[in-house]
Short mmCIF file of C-alpha atoms and ligand atoms in Angstrom, two decimals:
data_model
loop_
_atom_site.label_atom_id
_atom_site.label_comp_id
_atom_site.label_asym_id
_atom_site.label_seq_id
_atom_site.Cartn_x
_atom_site.Cartn_y
_atom_site.Cartn_z
CA MET A 27 5.17 21.81 8.37
CA ASN A 28 1.49 23.05 10.11
CA LYS A 29 1.74 21.38 13.64
CA ASP A 30 -2.06 21.83 13.91
CA LEU A 31 -2.74 19.24 10.78
CA ILE A 32 -4.91 16.34 11.92
CA ILE A 33 -2.56 13.38 10.64
CA PRO A 34 -4.30 10.39 9.48
CA THR A 35 -3.40 7.18 11.11
CA HIS A 36 -3.18 4.98 8.02
CA VAL A 37 -2.93 6.28 4.68
CA GLY A 38 -3.10 3.88 1.59
CA ILE A 39 -1.56 4.88 -2.00
CA ILE A 40 -2.87 3.20 -4.95
CA VAL A 41 0.26 3.66 -7.34
CA ASP A 42 -1.07 4.73 -10.53
CA GLY A 43 -0.10 6.48 -13.86
CA ASN A 44 3.54 5.26 -14.43
CA GLY A 45 2.91 3.61 -17.67
CA ARG A 46 1.34 7.29 -18.98
CA TRP A 47 4.16 9.43 -17.53
CA ALA A 48 6.62 7.27 -19.25
CA GLN A 49 4.71 7.45 -22.58
CA ASN A 50 4.14 11.07 -22.63
CA LYS A 51 8.14 11.23 -22.36
CA ASN A 52 8.43 8.75 -24.93
CA LEU A 53 10.11 6.32 -22.58
CA SER A 54 9.47 2.75 -21.84
CA ARG A 55 7.02 1.68 -19.18
CA SER A 56 10.16 0.36 -16.89
CA GLU A 57 11.43 4.03 -17.14
CA GLY A 58 8.05 4.85 -15.60
CA HIS A 59 7.85 2.40 -13.11
CA ARG A 60 11.75 3.09 -12.11
CA ALA A 61 10.86 6.64 -11.45
CA GLY A 62 7.85 5.55 -9.51
CA PHE A 63 10.00 3.82 -7.75
CA TYR A 64 12.01 6.51 -6.53
CA ARG A 65 9.07 8.80 -5.75
CA LEU A 66 7.51 5.89 -3.55
CA LYS A 67 10.84 5.81 -1.40
CA GLU A 68 10.54 9.48 -0.80
CA ILE A 69 7.03 9.62 -0.10
CA CYS A 70 7.51 6.44 2.50
CA ILE A 71 10.22 8.54 4.52
CA TYR A 72 8.26 11.61 4.14
CA ALA A 73 4.79 10.31 5.25
CA LYS A 74 6.73 9.06 8.19
CA GLU A 75 8.09 12.25 9.16
CA MET A 76 4.72 13.57 9.08
CA GLY A 77 3.90 11.20 12.13
CA ILE A 78 1.59 9.05 9.59
CA LYS A 79 1.86 5.48 11.63
CA TYR A 80 0.65 3.04 8.89
CA LEU A 81 1.07 3.56 5.15
CA SER A 82 -0.16 0.77 2.97
CA LEU A 83 1.00 0.87 -0.94
CA TYR A 84 -0.63 -1.11 -3.64
CA VAL A 85 2.39 -1.55 -5.62
CA PHE A 86 1.15 -4.49 -7.90
CA SER A 87 -2.01 -6.73 -8.01
CA THR A 88 -2.63 -10.12 -8.43
CA GLU A 89 -4.39 -8.85 -11.90
CA ASN A 90 -0.82 -7.13 -12.57
CA PHE A 91 0.44 -10.82 -13.34
CA LYS A 92 -1.62 -10.57 -16.67
CA ARG A 93 1.07 -7.88 -18.01
CA GLU A 94 3.60 -8.44 -20.64
CA LYS A 95 6.29 -10.52 -19.13
CA LYS A 96 8.97 -8.06 -19.60
CA GLU A 97 7.08 -5.76 -17.63
CA VAL A 98 6.19 -8.31 -14.77
CA ASP A 99 9.96 -9.09 -14.60
CA TYR A 100 11.04 -5.51 -14.54
CA LEU A 101 8.67 -5.02 -11.69
CA MET A 102 10.04 -8.04 -9.63
CA ASN A 103 13.51 -6.88 -10.15
CA LEU A 104 12.18 -3.57 -8.38
CA PHE A 105 11.34 -5.62 -5.44
CA VAL A 106 14.52 -7.22 -5.12
CA LYS A 107 16.21 -3.66 -5.74
CA LEU A 108 14.15 -2.17 -3.04
CA TYR A 109 15.86 -4.75 -0.56
CA ASN A 110 19.56 -4.43 -2.23
CA ASP A 111 19.59 -0.95 -2.75
CA GLU A 112 17.12 1.43 -0.88
CA PHE A 113 16.39 -0.66 2.59
CA LEU A 114 18.82 0.61 4.55
CA ASP A 115 17.43 4.35 4.34
CA LEU A 116 14.03 2.95 5.35
CA ILE A 117 15.51 1.08 8.42
CA ALA A 118 17.78 3.86 9.11
CA ASN A 119 14.37 6.09 9.25
CA GLY A 120 12.82 3.42 11.84
CA ILE A 121 10.29 2.19 9.30
CA LYS A 122 8.85 -1.65 9.60
CA VAL A 123 8.17 -3.06 6.40
CA ILE A 124 5.65 -5.52 6.09
CA PHE A 125 3.81 -7.26 3.32
CA SER A 126 0.15 -8.02 2.24
CA GLY A 127 -1.09 -10.26 -0.62
CA ARG A 128 -0.41 -14.05 -1.67
CA ARG A 129 2.71 -15.53 -1.96
CA GLU A 130 1.97 -17.66 -5.07
CA PRO A 131 3.42 -17.26 -7.77
CA LEU A 132 5.84 -14.47 -6.75
CA PRO A 133 9.13 -15.51 -7.55
CA LYS A 134 11.76 -17.02 -5.13
CA LYS A 135 14.17 -14.15 -4.99
CA VAL A 136 11.24 -11.81 -4.71
CA LEU A 137 9.56 -13.68 -1.55
CA SER A 138 13.35 -14.03 -0.04
CA ALA A 139 13.91 -10.19 -0.39
CA MET A 140 10.54 -9.51 1.11
CA ASP A 141 11.06 -12.18 4.20
CA LYS A 142 14.43 -10.58 4.80
CA MET A 143 13.06 -7.12 5.23
CA GLU A 144 10.19 -8.14 7.50
CA GLU A 145 12.70 -9.88 9.84
CA ALA A 146 15.46 -7.20 10.04
CA SER A 147 12.87 -4.29 10.27
CA LYS A 148 10.23 -6.21 12.62
CA ASN A 149 11.67 -4.17 15.92
CA ASN A 150 11.07 -0.80 14.46
CA THR A 151 8.76 1.14 15.65
CA GLU A 152 8.47 4.87 14.31
CA ALA A 153 6.00 3.73 11.22
CA VAL A 154 4.73 0.84 9.39
CA VAL A 155 5.09 0.38 5.60
CA ASN A 156 2.66 -2.12 4.48
CA PHE A 157 3.22 -3.05 0.69
CA CYS A 158 0.46 -4.66 -0.93
CA ILE A 159 2.21 -7.08 -3.65
CA ASN A 160 0.31 -9.68 -5.45
CA TYR A 161 -2.55 -8.52 -3.62
CA GLY A 162 -6.22 -8.29 -4.16
CA GLY A 163 -8.92 -7.33 -1.78
CA GLN A 164 -11.22 -9.99 -2.48
CA SER A 165 -8.78 -12.63 -2.08
CA GLU A 166 -7.78 -11.39 1.10
CA ILE A 167 -11.65 -11.80 2.63
CA LEU A 168 -11.66 -15.17 1.07
CA ASP A 169 -8.12 -16.06 2.34
CA MET A 170 -9.71 -14.69 5.92
CA THR A 171 -12.53 -16.40 5.57
CA LYS A 172 -10.81 -19.81 4.93
CA LYS A 173 -8.78 -19.33 8.08
CA ILE A 174 -11.42 -18.65 10.34
CA VAL A 175 -13.89 -21.37 8.92
CA GLN A 176 -10.43 -23.80 9.91
CA GLN A 177 -10.23 -22.58 13.39
CA VAL A 178 -14.10 -23.19 13.53
CA VAL A 179 -13.40 -26.74 12.31
CA ASP A 180 -10.43 -27.31 14.63
CA GLY A 181 -12.56 -26.27 17.52
CA LYS A 182 -10.32 -23.08 18.53
CA ILE A 183 -13.34 -20.60 18.27
CA LYS A 184 -16.75 -20.99 18.35
CA THR A 185 -19.37 -19.51 15.39
CA ASP A 186 -20.70 -17.21 17.81
CA ASP A 187 -17.46 -15.75 19.28
CA ILE A 188 -16.76 -14.62 15.89
CA THR A 189 -16.51 -10.64 16.01
CA LEU A 190 -15.32 -7.82 13.76
CA GLU A 191 -11.88 -8.19 15.83
CA THR A 192 -11.68 -11.64 14.79
CA LEU A 193 -11.95 -10.59 11.00
CA ARG A 194 -9.35 -8.29 11.49
CA GLU A 195 -6.78 -10.37 13.36
CA ASN A 196 -7.38 -13.06 10.10
CA LEU A 197 -6.70 -10.43 7.50
CA TYR A 198 -3.14 -10.49 5.82
CA GLN A 199 -1.88 -8.27 8.41
CA ASN A 200 -3.74 -6.67 11.70
CA LEU A 201 -3.55 -3.02 10.70
CA PRO A 202 -5.94 0.29 12.11
CA PRO A 203 -8.73 0.94 9.58
CA LEU A 204 -7.89 2.96 6.44
CA ASP A 205 -8.38 6.77 7.03
CA TYR A 206 -7.31 8.28 3.53
CA VAL A 207 -7.19 6.53 0.13
CA ILE A 208 -5.01 8.66 -2.36
CA ARG A 209 -5.13 7.23 -6.05
CA THR A 210 -3.02 9.29 -8.61
CA SER A 211 -3.54 9.73 -12.35
CA GLY A 212 -7.24 10.69 -12.07
CA GLU A 213 -8.62 7.29 -12.17
CA LEU A 214 -11.85 7.21 -9.94
CA ARG A 215 -11.90 3.42 -8.93
CA LEU A 216 -10.60 1.33 -5.72
CA SER A 217 -9.69 -1.38 -8.01
CA ASN A 218 -9.95 -4.36 -5.35
CA PHE A 219 -7.47 -2.41 -2.70
CA MET A 220 -8.12 -2.88 0.91
CA LEU A 221 -11.94 -3.57 0.51
CA TYR A 222 -12.64 -4.45 4.20
CA GLN A 223 -9.88 -1.72 5.57
CA ALA A 224 -11.39 1.18 3.55
CA SER A 225 -14.92 1.03 4.60
CA TYR A 226 -14.56 4.61 5.84
CA ALA A 227 -12.09 5.96 4.59
CA GLU A 228 -12.09 9.54 2.55
CA PHE A 229 -10.78 9.44 -1.11
CA TYR A 230 -8.48 11.59 -2.66
CA PHE A 231 -7.89 11.37 -6.74
CA PRO A 232 -5.40 13.81 -8.05
CA LYS A 233 -4.61 13.66 -11.54
CA THR A 234 -0.94 13.64 -11.32
CA TYR A 235 0.86 10.79 -12.75
CA PHE A 236 2.55 8.93 -9.78
CA PRO A 237 6.29 9.54 -10.63
CA ASP A 238 5.03 13.21 -10.45
CA PHE A 239 3.54 13.11 -7.13
CA THR A 240 5.97 14.95 -5.01
CA LYS A 241 6.23 15.32 -1.26
CA ASN A 242 4.43 18.61 -1.75
CA ASP A 243 1.75 17.06 -3.27
CA PHE A 244 1.19 14.30 -0.62
CA TYR A 245 1.59 17.45 1.98
CA ASP A 246 -1.66 19.14 -0.14
CA ALA A 247 -3.36 15.52 -0.01
CA ILE A 248 -3.24 15.40 3.85
CA VAL A 249 -4.05 19.20 3.94
CA GLU A 250 -7.42 17.95 1.98
CA PHE A 251 -8.03 15.37 4.53
CA ASN A 252 -8.23 17.78 7.02
CA LYS A 253 -11.15 19.59 5.26
CA ARG A 254 -13.16 16.46 5.46
CA ASN A 255 -16.01 15.92 7.84
CA ARG A 256 -16.14 12.68 9.03
CA ARG A 257 -19.04 11.22 10.18
CA PHE A 258 -18.47 7.21 10.23
CA GLY A 259 -22.32 6.84 9.86
CA GLY A 260 -23.37 9.25 12.35
CA ASN A 261 -25.20 12.76 11.95
CA ALA A 262 -23.86 15.73 9.76
CA SER A 263 -22.49 18.32 12.42
C1 FPP B 23 0.45 1.36 -11.61
O1 FPP B 23 0.63 2.42 -12.72
C2 FPP B 23 1.69 1.12 -11.09
C3 FPP B 23 1.95 0.05 -10.98
C4 FPP B 23 1.26 -1.28 -11.64
C5 FPP B 23 3.53 -0.67 -10.34
C6 FPP B 23 3.84 0.36 -8.98
C7 FPP B 23 5.19 -0.24 -8.84
C8 FPP B 23 6.09 0.81 -8.26
C9 FPP B 23 5.91 2.40 -8.05
C10 FPP B 23 7.66 0.37 -8.31
C11 FPP B 23 8.07 -0.90 -7.44
C12 FPP B 23 7.76 -0.67 -6.06
C13 FPP B 23 8.32 -1.00 -5.21
C14 FPP B 23 7.91 -1.13 -3.82
C15 FPP B 23 9.23 -1.90 -5.70
P1 FPP B 23 0.63 1.56 -14.32
O2 FPP B 23 1.40 0.94 -14.62
O3 FPP B 23 -0.69 0.54 -14.25
O4 FPP B 23 0.15 3.00 -15.24
P2 FPP B 23 -0.58 3.17 -16.38
O5 FPP B 23 -2.16 3.23 -15.66
O6 FPP B 23 -0.40 4.85 -16.57
O7 FPP B 23 -0.20 2.29 -17.33
#
């Protein structure tokens, strides 16, 4: 690994292309998700080894509940499998696991697995992996707004005291802004992923379907990040 590489603090991945990957191989969509699942675990550990402190993964949007029941059930079982079979490896790597998204209508077994992972990894400090499950960026902003309005109504804060920091603290998780968003499969959309946090992020859209997105591809993505000239609204240098 090149030690001169600038490592972004917070990277987001919009996991995409599992279904097309499977279709190309005459496999079921579930097979695609299964392959993506193992790829995702590999990337979590590799990102931590690279020194990435925060990794947010868009693995199930609110809209994904509209998919066929069979596919939704398969994905829900994968979240439970994450806890039962793969979580210890994440723990052993010092990774703290957190979640973003609405709890309703996630099944009880998924919520219970999520709660156990958060509790068991809460003291880990090497890196944070934020799984966005039943997540929508607009809903997150709506939920944040309701929380803040309630605090004003309850007299806990004054309207004039609301700052950008107040907004950040009331999102699902209080994380640093996204530096870099990677979306696999060649689609050029944000699809409601961390709208507030991505305000100044750089974007990268490799054509690779997620199950084929290797550690080397992730490394190449970080090399590409190093070529960007981030100005945060300032002048070109
Ligand atoms: C997008 O591909 C992928 C998803 C909707 C699910 C992502 C889930 C995983 C990688 C596995 C589960 C992860 C955990 C953490 C348990 P798509 O199905 O939209 O692909 P397509 O656009 O080619 O149809």
